Amino acid sequence: MSHRRISKSKAVLAGAGAVGVAAAAILLPNANASQSGTDDGAGDGARQNAKTVSAASAPELVARLSSQLGEEYAGAYYDAQKKQVVVNVAEAGGGDGGESAARVRDAGAVARSVQNSMGELRSATGTLSRDATIPGTAWAVDPRTNQILVTADTTVTGERWDTLESTVRSLGDGVARIQKSAGEFKPFLEGGDAIFGGGARCSMGFNVTTQDGTPGFLTAGHCGVAAEQWSEDQNGAPVGTVQAATFPGDGDFALLTYDDPATEAPSEVDVGDGRTVTIGQAGEAAVGLEVIRMGSTTGLADGSVTGLGATVNYAEGSVSGLIQTNVCAEPGDSGGPLFTADGTAIGLTSGGSGDCTSGGETFFQPVSTTLAAVGAEIGSAP
């Protein structure tokens, strides 16, 4: 017998089709407003010939230009208000007059001259990893300011704060800055919809098809290492078994397969009140991309991507390669889906600080990286 596990009770994803921006406005009547863009230093003259591009196509344009510019590429972000891609160029003589800046403009993006190259910023993150891997800290490159944004939660005090501050100073002027978080960094594990295992509660991410055609789903790795079997109801019969889980380390993701191979795994995100969203593909995040999160504790929330390749130092260990956002989340939202209004899967909720009253920083495991690691595809088998 075929069981439809996810029609109204799981946050799931994939298949074919998409929802537009108008639909997203209907889906998010009570969602937190995303932060407005900052002054990026790219003047009107630099923007005159820039093309307007969709949020979905921005990561592809950024990837192409980063490959073409080589060492002079210094990060990029998507200006959601102007629908333009801004590319940082670090080169002698100033980015606006150089060959690389001209290449950026020819591609339809905005060229912006900056001080720090991506190589310098990556070297600085290496120093932070070596000298300041302190529980309660996180860092990611912020292309809007051309700096590394280092965040410290409320547990970083005394000697640990002194170590962090001195390490940031050692990087040099204008390379990194520290901000304090009002909460504590932790995986959002608590005992789209809730799943239960080993006394813990998480959220389901996206339905997938494994390499052998078996239906399964993704969730957070710290959920996958907490219990081997997960159910739809607290103390209920198991419906899924963990096949792979990574946490901490190079990500925070887990793959589970349904115990009943005849389970229907529809390509949808349950957004509450009997409504679902069909999402057609997995995509890459870009700084400035507007995103939507679903979780079993707090439901829908929205915001934007603020950093890529983030490292978070949880008490349980360090996790790298994450997406940083200003989207709120709370315990129990772990593993839930992050997606865009045009129907693209972006990430899985990992953890962060704050809550959906005061806000805070939240980190997500990239879906594209997860799919490659576990050998699965978004959606149901044909």
PDB file of N, CA and C in Angstrom, residues 212-312:
ATOM      1  N   ASP A 212      19.612   4.576  -5.702  1.00  0.00           N
ATOM      2  CA  ASP A 212      18.957   3.337  -6.111  1.00  0.00           C
ATOM      3  C   ASP A 212      17.450   3.502  -6.310  1.00  0.00           C
ATOM      4  N   GLY A 213      16.989   4.773  -6.309  1.00  0.00           N
ATOM      5  CA  GLY A 213      15.576   5.039  -6.555  1.00  0.00           C
ATOM      6  C   GLY A 213      14.695   5.013  -5.328  1.00  0.00           C
ATOM      7  N   THR A 214      15.278   4.812  -4.156  1.00  0.00           N
ATOM      8  CA  THR A 214      14.505   4.763  -2.914  1.00  0.00           C
ATOM      9  C   THR A 214      14.098   6.170  -2.490  1.00  0.00           C
ATOM     10  N   PRO A 215      12.848   6.368  -2.044  1.00  0.00           N
ATOM     11  CA  PRO A 215      12.457   7.690  -1.556  1.00  0.00           C
ATOM     12  C   PRO A 215      13.059   7.973  -0.183  1.00  0.00           C
ATOM     13  N   GLY A 216      13.487   9.201   0.019  1.00  0.00           N
ATOM     14  CA  GLY A 216      14.059   9.594   1.300  1.00  0.00           C
ATOM     15  C   GLY A 216      13.866  11.076   1.547  1.00  0.00           C
ATOM     16  N   PHE A 217      14.490  11.577   2.589  1.00  0.00           N
ATOM     17  CA  PHE A 217      14.408  13.014   2.873  1.00  0.00           C
ATOM     18  C   PHE A 217      15.671  13.469   3.583  1.00  0.00           C
ATOM     19  N   LEU A 218      15.903  14.779   3.519  1.00  0.00           N
ATOM     20  CA  LEU A 218      17.053  15.411   4.143  1.00  0.00           C
ATOM     21  C   LEU A 218      16.626  16.126   5.420  1.00  0.00           C
ATOM     22  N   THR A 219      17.543  16.187   6.372  1.00  0.00           N
ATOM     23  CA  THR A 219      17.350  17.006   7.557  1.00  0.00           C
ATOM     24  C   THR A 219      18.736  17.409   8.050  1.00  0.00           C
ATOM     25  N   ALA A 220      18.819  18.017   9.222  1.00  0.00           N
ATOM     26  CA  ALA A 220      20.102  18.472   9.747  1.00  0.00           C
ATOM     27  C   ALA A 220      20.941  17.292  10.222  1.00  0.00           C
ATOM     28  N   GLY A 221      22.257  17.402  10.096  1.00  0.00           N
ATOM     29  CA  GLY A 221      23.152  16.347  10.538  1.00  0.00           C
ATOM     30  C   GLY A 221      23.117  16.142  12.039  1.00  0.00           C
ATOM     31  N   HIS A 222      22.961  17.235  12.806  1.00  0.00           N
ATOM     32  CA  HIS A 222      22.929  17.052  14.257  1.00  0.00           C
ATOM     33  C   HIS A 222      21.662  16.339  14.703  1.00  0.00           C
ATOM     34  N   CYS A 223      20.640  16.335  13.846  1.00  0.00           N
ATOM     35  CA  CYS A 223      19.465  15.498  14.108  1.00  0.00           C
ATOM     36  C   CYS A 223      19.791  14.049  13.779  1.00  0.00           C
ATOM     37  N   GLY A 224      20.495  13.847  12.651  1.00  0.00           N
ATOM     38  CA  GLY A 224      20.829  12.497  12.219  1.00  0.00           C
ATOM     39  C   GLY A 224      21.740  11.761  13.178  1.00  0.00           C
ATOM     40  N   VAL A 225      22.616  12.481  13.879  1.00  0.00           N
ATOM     41  CA  VAL A 225      23.493  11.819  14.844  1.00  0.00           C
ATOM     42  C   VAL A 225      22.827  11.659  16.201  1.00  0.00           C
ATOM     43  N   ALA A 226      21.689  12.309  16.402  1.00  0.00           N
ATOM     44  CA  ALA A 226      20.987  12.208  17.690  1.00  0.00           C
ATOM     45  C   ALA A 226      20.176  10.930  17.793  1.00  0.00           C
ATOM     46  N   ALA A 227      19.687  10.424  16.657  1.00  0.00           N
ATOM     47  CA  ALA A 227      18.881   9.199  16.663  1.00  0.00           C
ATOM     48  C   ALA A 227      18.961   8.559  15.294  1.00  0.00           C
ATOM     49  N   GLU A 228      18.866   7.230  15.245  1.00  0.00           N
ATOM     50  CA  GLU A 228      18.953   6.512  13.973  1.00  0.00           C
ATOM     51  C   GLU A 228      17.611   6.444  13.270  1.00  0.00           C
ATOM     52  N   GLN A 229      16.517   6.374  14.029  1.00  0.00           N
ATOM     53  CA  GLN A 229      15.181   6.263  13.445  1.00  0.00           C
ATOM     54  C   GLN A 229      14.315   7.428  13.897  1.00  0.00           C
ATOM     55  N   TRP A 230      13.457   7.887  12.957  1.00  0.00           N
ATOM     56  CA  TRP A 230      12.619   9.052  13.221  1.00  0.00           C
ATOM     57  C   TRP A 230      11.172   8.750  12.845  1.00  0.00           C
ATOM     58  N   SER A 231      10.255   9.359  13.573  1.00  0.00           N
ATOM     59  CA  SER A 231       8.830   9.126  13.362  1.00  0.00           C
ATOM     60  C   SER A 231       8.098  10.430  13.127  1.00  0.00           C
ATOM     61  N   GLU A 232       6.843  10.314  12.673  1.00  0.00           N
ATOM     62  CA  GLU A 232       6.011  11.499  12.450  1.00  0.00           C
ATOM     63  C   GLU A 232       5.407  12.033  13.737  1.00  0.00           C
ATOM     64  N   ASP A 233       5.280  11.183  14.727  1.00  0.00           N
ATOM     65  CA  ASP A 233       4.647  11.552  15.990  1.00  0.00           C
ATOM     66  C   ASP A 233       5.563  11.178  17.147  1.00  0.00           C
ATOM     67  N   GLN A 234       5.481  11.970  18.200  1.00  0.00           N
ATOM     68  CA  GLN A 234       6.283  11.663  19.381  1.00  0.00           C
ATOM     69  C   GLN A 234       5.905  10.279  19.911  1.00  0.00           C
ATOM     70  N   ASN A 235       6.918   9.436  20.104  1.00  0.00           N
ATOM     71  CA  ASN A 235       6.728   8.051  20.561  1.00  0.00           C
ATOM     72  C   ASN A 235       5.975   7.207  19.530  1.00  0.00           C
ATOM     73  N   GLY A 236       5.912   7.676  18.283  1.00  0.00           N
ATOM     74  CA  GLY A 236       5.233   6.928  17.233  1.00  0.00           C
ATOM     75  C   GLY A 236       6.147   5.916  16.571  1.00  0.00           C
ATOM     76  N   ALA A 237       5.570   5.127  15.674  1.00  0.00           N
ATOM     77  CA  ALA A 237       6.354   4.132  14.941  1.00  0.00           C
ATOM     78  C   ALA A 237       7.310   4.823  13.985  1.00  0.00           C
ATOM     79  N   PRO A 238       8.538   4.317  13.858  1.00  0.00           N
ATOM     80  CA  PRO A 238       9.503   4.939  12.941  1.00  0.00           C
ATOM     81  C   PRO A 238       9.017   4.894  11.495  1.00  0.00           C
ATOM     82  N   VAL A 239       9.321   5.969  10.743  1.00  0.00           N
ATOM     83  CA  VAL A 239       9.004   6.006   9.317  1.00  0.00           C
ATOM     84  C   VAL A 239      10.257   6.186   8.470  1.00  0.00           C
ATOM     85  N   GLY A 240      11.378   6.596   9.088  1.00  0.00           N
ATOM     86  CA  GLY A 240      12.608   6.827   8.342  1.00  0.00           C
ATOM     87  C   GLY A 240      13.835   6.439   9.133  1.00  0.00           C
ATOM     88  N   THR A 241      14.870   5.967   8.424  1.00  0.00           N
ATOM     89  CA  THR A 241      16.108   5.525   9.055  1.00  0.00           C
ATOM     90  C   THR A 241      17.286   6.286   8.458  1.00  0.00           C
ATOM     91  N   VAL A 242      18.197   6.736   9.326  1.00  0.00           N
ATOM     92  CA  VAL A 242      19.364   7.506   8.896  1.00  0.00           C
ATOM     93  C   VAL A 242      20.310   6.618   8.090  1.00  0.00           C
ATOM     94  N   GLN A 243      20.697   7.082   6.910  1.00  0.00           N
ATOM     95  CA  GLN A 243      21.669   6.391   6.067  1.00  0.00           C
ATOM     96  C   GLN A 243      23.026   7.074   6.076  1.00  0.00           C
ATOM     97  N   ALA A 244      23.051   8.381   6.309  1.00  0.00           N
ATOM     98  CA  ALA A 244      24.304   9.132   6.362  1.00  0.00           C
ATOM     99  C   ALA A 244      24.063  10.406   7.152  1.00  0.00           C
ATOM    100  N   ALA A 245      25.053  10.796   7.950  1.00  0.00           N
ATOM    101  CA  ALA A 245      24.927  12.027   8.732  1.00  0.00           C
ATOM    102  C   ALA A 245      26.298  12.642   8.944  1.00  0.00           C
ATOM    103  N   THR A 246      26.387  13.957   8.790  1.00  0.00           N
ATOM    104  CA  THR A 246      27.623  14.691   9.025  1.00  0.00           C
ATOM    105  C   THR A 246      27.372  15.818  10.009  1.00  0.00           C
ATOM    106  N   PHE A 247      28.051  15.794  11.152  1.00  0.00           N
ATOM    107  CA  PHE A 247      27.999  16.852  12.164  1.00  0.00           C
ATOM    108  C   PHE A 247      28.850  16.416  13.351  1.00  0.00           C
ATOM    109  N   PRO A 248      29.738  17.295  13.860  1.00  0.00           N
ATOM    110  CA  PRO A 248      30.189  18.543  13.225  1.00  0.00           C
ATOM    111  C   PRO A 248      31.173  18.225  12.096  1.00  0.00           C
ATOM    112  N   GLY A 249      31.852  19.271  11.611  1.00  0.00           N
ATOM    113  CA  GLY A 249      32.826  19.077  10.546  1.00  0.00           C
ATOM    114  C   GLY A 249      32.456  19.829   9.295  1.00  0.00           C
ATOM    115  N   ASP A 250      32.539  19.152   8.149  1.00  0.00           N
ATOM    116  CA  ASP A 250      32.307  19.790   6.848  1.00  0.00           C
ATOM    117  C   ASP A 250      30.830  19.793   6.504  1.00  0.00           C
ATOM    118  N   GLY A 251      30.008  20.326   7.375  1.00  0.00           N
ATOM    119  CA  GLY A 251      28.586  20.435   7.094  1.00  0.00           C
ATOM    120  C   GLY A 251      27.726  19.935   8.229  1.00  0.00           C
ATOM    121  N   ASP A 252      26.422  20.116   8.044  1.00  0.00           N
ATOM    122  CA  ASP A 252      25.416  19.710   9.035  1.00  0.00           C
ATOM    123  C   ASP A 252      24.221  19.155   8.270  1.00  0.00           C
ATOM    124  N   PHE A 253      24.301  17.884   7.844  1.00  0.00           N
ATOM    125  CA  PHE A 253      23.243  17.319   7.011  1.00  0.00           C
ATOM    126  C   PHE A 253      23.109  15.819   7.257  1.00  0.00           C
ATOM    127  N   ALA A 254      21.922  15.303   6.982  1.00  0.00           N
ATOM    128  CA  ALA A 254      21.656  13.871   7.107  1.00  0.00           C
ATOM    129  C   ALA A 254      20.691  13.436   6.019  1.00  0.00           C
ATOM    130  N   LEU A 255      20.874  12.204   5.556  1.00  0.00           N
ATOM    131  CA  LEU A 255      19.965  11.565   4.614  1.00  0.00           C
ATOM    132  C   LEU A 255      19.264  10.417   5.323  1.00  0.00           C
ATOM    133  N   LEU A 256      17.937  10.388   5.234  1.00  0.00           N
ATOM    134  CA  LEU A 256      17.145   9.274   5.732  1.00  0.00           C
ATOM    135  C   LEU A 256      16.352   8.676   4.582  1.00  0.00           C
ATOM    136  N   THR A 257      16.127   7.383   4.625  1.00  0.00           N
ATOM    137  CA  THR A 257      15.245   6.742   3.660  1.00  0.00           C
ATOM    138  C   THR A 257      13.989   6.283   4.379  1.00  0.00           C
ATOM    139  N   TYR A 258      12.870   6.319   3.646  1.00  0.00           N
ATOM    140  CA  TYR A 258      11.617   5.857   4.225  1.00  0.00           C
ATOM    141  C   TYR A 258      11.662   4.346   4.422  1.00  0.00           C
ATOM    142  N   ASP A 259      11.176   3.894   5.573  1.00  0.00           N
ATOM    143  CA  ASP A 259      11.174   2.464   5.862  1.00  0.00           C
ATOM    144  C   ASP A 259      10.253   1.698   4.926  1.00  0.00           C
ATOM    145  N   ASP A 260       9.192   2.350   4.472  1.00  0.00           N
ATOM    146  CA  ASP A 260       8.304   1.751   3.477  1.00  0.00           C
ATOM    147  C   ASP A 260       8.707   2.283   2.114  1.00  0.00           C
ATOM    148  N   PRO A 261       9.318   1.453   1.246  1.00  0.00           N
ATOM    149  CA  PRO A 261       9.776   1.946  -0.054  1.00  0.00           C
ATOM    150  C   PRO A 261       8.653   2.390  -0.975  1.00  0.00           C
ATOM    151  N   ALA A 262       7.383   2.068  -0.610  1.00  0.00           N
ATOM    152  CA  ALA A 262       6.242   2.491  -1.423  1.00  0.00           C
ATOM    153  C   ALA A 262       5.703   3.852  -0.984  1.00  0.00           C
ATOM    154  N   THR A 263       6.366   4.458  -0.008  1.00  0.00           N
ATOM    155  CA  THR A 263       5.926   5.772   0.464  1.00  0.00           C
ATOM    156  C   THR A 263       5.965   6.800  -0.657  1.00  0.00           C
ATOM    157  N   GLU A 264       4.880   7.535  -0.835  1.00  0.00           N
ATOM    158  CA  GLU A 264       4.888   8.655  -1.770  1.00  0.00           C
ATOM    159  C   GLU A 264       5.607   9.832  -1.119  1.00  0.00           C
ATOM    160  N   ALA A 265       6.505  10.426  -1.843  1.00  0.00           N
ATOM    161  CA  ALA A 265       7.291  11.543  -1.324  1.00  0.00           C
ATOM    162  C   ALA A 265       7.088  12.749  -2.226  1.00  0.00           C
ATOM    163  N   PRO A 266       5.965  13.433  -2.111  1.00  0.00           N
ATOM    164  CA  PRO A 266       5.650  14.529  -3.024  1.00  0.00           C
ATOM    165  C   PRO A 266       6.639  15.676  -2.925  1.00  0.00           C
ATOM    166  N   SER A 267       6.797  16.359  -4.019  1.00  0.00           N
ATOM    167  CA  SER A 267       7.765  17.445  -4.119  1.00  0.00           C
ATOM    168  C   SER A 267       7.126  18.753  -3.683  1.00  0.00           C
ATOM    169  N   GLU A 268       6.974  18.910  -2.398  1.00  0.00           N
ATOM    170  CA  GLU A 268       6.250  20.058  -1.868  1.00  0.00           C
ATOM    171  C   GLU A 268       6.867  20.525  -0.559  1.00  0.00           C
ATOM    172  N   VAL A 269       6.631  21.784  -0.243  1.00  0.00           N
ATOM    173  CA  VAL A 269       6.900  22.306   1.087  1.00  0.00           C
ATOM    174  C   VAL A 269       5.565  22.619   1.734  1.00  0.00           C
ATOM    175  N   ASP A 270       5.318  22.024   2.871  1.00  0.00           N
ATOM    176  CA  ASP A 270       4.100  22.301   3.621  1.00  0.00           C
ATOM    177  C   ASP A 270       4.261  23.652   4.312  1.00  0.00           C
ATOM    178  N   VAL A 271       3.434  24.633   3.958  1.00  0.00           N
ATOM    179  CA  VAL A 271       3.555  25.977   4.536  1.00  0.00           C
ATOM    180  C   VAL A 271       2.417  26.295   5.499  1.00  0.00           C
ATOM    181  N   GLY A 272       1.687  25.263   5.918  1.00  0.00           N
ATOM    182  CA  GLY A 272       0.645  25.457   6.916  1.00  0.00           C
ATOM    183  C   GLY A 272      -0.728  25.718   6.337  1.00  0.00           C
ATOM    184  N   ASP A 273      -1.748  25.508   7.170  1.00  0.00           N
ATOM    185  CA  ASP A 273      -3.142  25.752   6.786  1.00  0.00           C
ATOM    186  C   ASP A 273      -3.542  24.972   5.537  1.00  0.00           C
ATOM    187  N   GLY A 274      -2.979  23.767   5.373  1.00  0.00           N
ATOM    188  CA  GLY A 274      -3.324  22.937   4.234  1.00  0.00           C
ATOM    189  C   GLY A 274      -2.721  23.364   2.911  1.00  0.00           C
ATOM    190  N   ARG A 275      -1.798  24.322   2.931  1.00  0.00           N
ATOM    191  CA  ARG A 275      -1.192  24.818   1.702  1.00  0.00           C
ATOM    192  C   ARG A 275       0.193  24.211   1.502  1.00  0.00           C
ATOM    193  N   THR A 276       0.538  23.962   0.264  1.00  0.00           N
ATOM    194  CA  THR A 276       1.862  23.450  -0.074  1.00  0.00           C
ATOM    195  C   THR A 276       2.446  24.250  -1.222  1.00  0.00           C
ATOM    196  N   VAL A 277       3.764  24.234  -1.303  1.00  0.00           N
ATOM    197  CA  VAL A 277       4.491  24.899  -2.380  1.00  0.00           C
ATOM    198  C   VAL A 277       5.309  23.851  -3.122  1.00  0.00           C
ATOM    199  N   THR A 278       5.155  23.782  -4.418  1.00  0.00           N
ATOM    200  CA  THR A 278       5.965  22.900  -5.246  1.00  0.00           C
ATOM    201  C   THR A 278       7.227  23.629  -5.671  1.00  0.00           C
ATOM    202  N   ILE A 279       8.365  22.956  -5.511  1.00  0.00           N
ATOM    203  CA  ILE A 279       9.649  23.576  -5.840  1.00  0.00           C
ATOM    204  C   ILE A 279      10.368  22.687  -6.837  1.00  0.00           C
ATOM    205  N   GLY A 280      10.911  23.283  -7.879  1.00  0.00           N
ATOM    206  CA  GLY A 280      11.379  22.492  -8.999  1.00  0.00           C
ATOM    207  C   GLY A 280      12.832  22.111  -9.041  1.00  0.00           C
ATOM    208  N   GLN A 281      13.698  22.715  -8.224  1.00  0.00           N
ATOM    209  CA  GLN A 281      15.122  22.464  -8.370  1.00  0.00           C
ATOM    210  C   GLN A 281      15.872  22.901  -7.127  1.00  0.00           C
ATOM    211  N   ALA A 282      17.116  22.460  -7.038  1.00  0.00           N
ATOM    212  CA  ALA A 282      18.028  22.945  -6.007  1.00  0.00           C
ATOM    213  C   ALA A 282      18.900  24.023  -6.623  1.00  0.00           C
ATOM    214  N   GLY A 283      19.257  25.036  -5.838  1.00  0.00           N
ATOM    215  CA  GLY A 283      20.070  26.128  -6.353  1.00  0.00           C
ATOM    216  C   GLY A 283      21.094  26.597  -5.337  1.00  0.00           C
ATOM    217  N   GLU A 284      21.909  27.538  -5.761  1.00  0.00           N
ATOM    218  CA  GLU A 284      22.962  28.088  -4.916  1.00  0.00           C
ATOM    219  C   GLU A 284      22.498  29.385  -4.250  1.00  0.00           C
ATOM    220  N   ALA A 285      23.026  29.653  -3.078  1.00  0.00           N
ATOM    221  CA  ALA A 285      22.748  30.908  -2.391  1.00  0.00           C
ATOM    222  C   ALA A 285      23.653  32.008  -2.929  1.00  0.00           C
ATOM    223  N   ALA A 286      23.211  33.247  -2.811  1.00  0.00           N
ATOM    224  CA  ALA A 286      24.022  34.421  -3.111  1.00  0.00           C
ATOM    225  C   ALA A 286      23.744  35.447  -2.038  1.00  0.00           C
ATOM    226  N   VAL A 287      24.761  36.173  -1.611  1.00  0.00           N
ATOM    227  CA  VAL A 287      24.545  37.219  -0.613  1.00  0.00           C
ATOM    228  C   VAL A 287      23.556  38.232  -1.160  1.00  0.00           C
ATOM    229  N   GLY A 288      22.550  38.556  -0.385  1.00  0.00           N
ATOM    230  CA  GLY A 288      21.484  39.451  -0.805  1.00  0.00           C
ATOM    231  C   GLY A 288      20.251  38.726  -1.295  1.00  0.00           C
ATOM    232  N   LEU A 289      20.351  37.422  -1.543  1.00  0.00           N
ATOM    233  CA  LEU A 289      19.204  36.637  -2.013  1.00  0.00           C
ATOM    234  C   LEU A 289      18.121  36.599  -0.942  1.00  0.00           C
ATOM    235  N   GLU A 290      16.889  36.879  -1.341  1.00  0.00           N
ATOM    236  CA  GLU A 290      15.764  36.823  -0.414  1.00  0.00           C
ATOM    237  C   GLU A 290      15.273  35.385  -0.315  1.00  0.00           C
ATOM    238  N   VAL A 291      15.104  34.909   0.912  1.00  0.00           N
ATOM    239  CA  VAL A 291      14.804  33.504   1.140  1.00  0.00           C
ATOM    240  C   VAL A 291      13.663  33.355   2.152  1.00  0.00           C
ATOM    241  N   ILE A 292      13.067  32.146   2.150  1.00  0.00           N
ATOM    242  CA  ILE A 292      11.969  31.803   3.041  1.00  0.00           C
ATOM    243  C   ILE A 292      12.346  30.527   3.779  1.00  0.00           C
ATOM    244  N   ARG A 293      12.058  30.480   5.072  1.00  0.00           N
ATOM    245  CA  ARG A 293      12.325  29.290   5.868  1.00  0.00           C
ATOM    246  C   ARG A 293      11.022  28.747   6.446  1.00  0.00           C
ATOM    247  N   MET A 294      10.925  27.413   6.502  1.00  0.00           N
ATOM    248  CA  MET A 294       9.800  26.767   7.161  1.00  0.00           C
ATOM    249  C   MET A 294      10.340  25.859   8.256  1.00  0.00           C
ATOM    250  N   GLY A 295       9.691  25.881   9.414  1.00  0.00           N
ATOM    251  CA  GLY A 295      10.116  25.033  10.528  1.00  0.00           C
ATOM    252  C   GLY A 295       8.943  24.609  11.374  1.00  0.00           C
ATOM    253  N   SER A 296       9.088  23.497  12.070  1.00  0.00           N
ATOM    254  CA  SER A 296       7.973  22.945  12.826  1.00  0.00           C
ATOM    255  C   SER A 296       7.671  23.732  14.091  1.00  0.00           C
ATOM    256  N   THR A 297       8.613  24.559  14.561  1.00  0.00           N
ATOM    257  CA  THR A 297       8.370  25.364  15.769  1.00  0.00           C
ATOM    258  C   THR A 297       7.771  26.713  15.434  1.00  0.00           C
ATOM    259  N   THR A 298       8.363  27.421  14.494  1.00  0.00           N
ATOM    260  CA  THR A 298       7.978  28.809  14.234  1.00  0.00           C
ATOM    261  C   THR A 298       7.270  29.018  12.908  1.00  0.00           C
ATOM    262  N   GLY A 299       7.115  27.979  12.092  1.00  0.00           N
ATOM    263  CA  GLY A 299       6.427  28.140  10.815  1.00  0.00           C
ATOM    264  C   GLY A 299       7.267  28.895   9.813  1.00  0.00           C
ATOM    265  N   LEU A 300       6.625  29.820   9.089  1.00  0.00           N
ATOM    266  CA  LEU A 300       7.304  30.570   8.032  1.00  0.00           C
ATOM    267  C   LEU A 300       8.010  31.811   8.557  1.00  0.00           C
ATOM    268  N   ALA A 301       9.174  32.077   8.001  1.00  0.00           N
ATOM    269  CA  ALA A 301       9.891  33.328   8.267  1.00  0.00           C
ATOM    270  C   ALA A 301      10.701  33.649   7.022  1.00  0.00           C
ATOM    271  N   ASP A 302      10.977  34.928   6.799  1.00  0.00           N
ATOM    272  CA  ASP A 302      11.761  35.292   5.624  1.00  0.00           C
ATOM    273  C   ASP A 302      12.865  36.259   5.998  1.00  0.00           C
ATOM    274  N   GLY A 303      13.756  36.486   5.046  1.00  0.00           N
ATOM    275  CA  GLY A 303      14.894  37.372   5.247  1.00  0.00           C
ATOM    276  C   GLY A 303      15.810  37.272   4.059  1.00  0.00           C
ATOM    277  N   SER A 304      17.111  37.460   4.281  1.00  0.00           N
ATOM    278  CA  SER A 304      18.059  37.422   3.163  1.00  0.00           C
ATOM    279  C   SER A 304      19.363  36.779   3.588  1.00  0.00           C
ATOM    280  N   VAL A 305      20.106  36.322   2.596  1.00  0.00           N
ATOM    281  CA  VAL A 305      21.420  35.737   2.824  1.00  0.00           C
ATOM    282  C   VAL A 305      22.417  36.856   3.110  1.00  0.00           C
ATOM    283  N   THR A 306      23.207  36.695   4.171  1.00  0.00           N
ATOM    284  CA  THR A 306      24.176  37.728   4.548  1.00  0.00           C
ATOM    285  C   THR A 306      25.620  37.262   4.423  1.00  0.00           C
ATOM    286  N   GLY A 307      25.854  35.964   4.275  1.00  0.00           N
ATOM    287  CA  GLY A 307      27.222  35.474   4.147  1.00  0.00           C
ATOM    288  C   GLY A 307      27.250  34.053   3.611  1.00  0.00           C
ATOM    289  N   LEU A 308      28.366  33.695   2.964  1.00  0.00           N
ATOM    290  CA  LEU A 308      28.548  32.354   2.422  1.00  0.00           C
ATOM    291  C   LEU A 308      29.819  31.737   2.989  1.00  0.00           C
ATOM    292  N   GLY A 309      29.896  30.404   2.969  1.00  0.00           N
ATOM    293  CA  GLY A 309      31.083  29.728   3.472  1.00  0.00           C
ATOM    294  C   GLY A 309      31.330  29.996   4.939  1.00  0.00           C
ATOM    295  N   ALA A 310      30.260  30.144   5.703  1.00  0.00           N
ATOM    296  CA  ALA A 310      30.392  30.510   7.112  1.00  0.00           C
ATOM    297  C   ALA A 310      30.899  29.337   7.948  1.00  0.00           C
ATOM    298  N   THR A 311      31.693  29.661   8.955  1.00  0.00           N
ATOM    299  CA  THR A 311      32.124  28.701   9.973  1.00  0.00           C
ATOM    300  C   THR A 311      31.452  29.059  11.281  1.00  0.00           C
ATOM    301  N   VAL A 312      30.823  28.068  11.917  1.00  0.00           N
ATOM    302  CA  VAL A 312      30.160  28.273  13.201  1.00  0.00           C
ATOM    303  C   VAL A 312      30.782  27.338  14.224  1.00  0.00           C
TER     304      VAL A 312
END
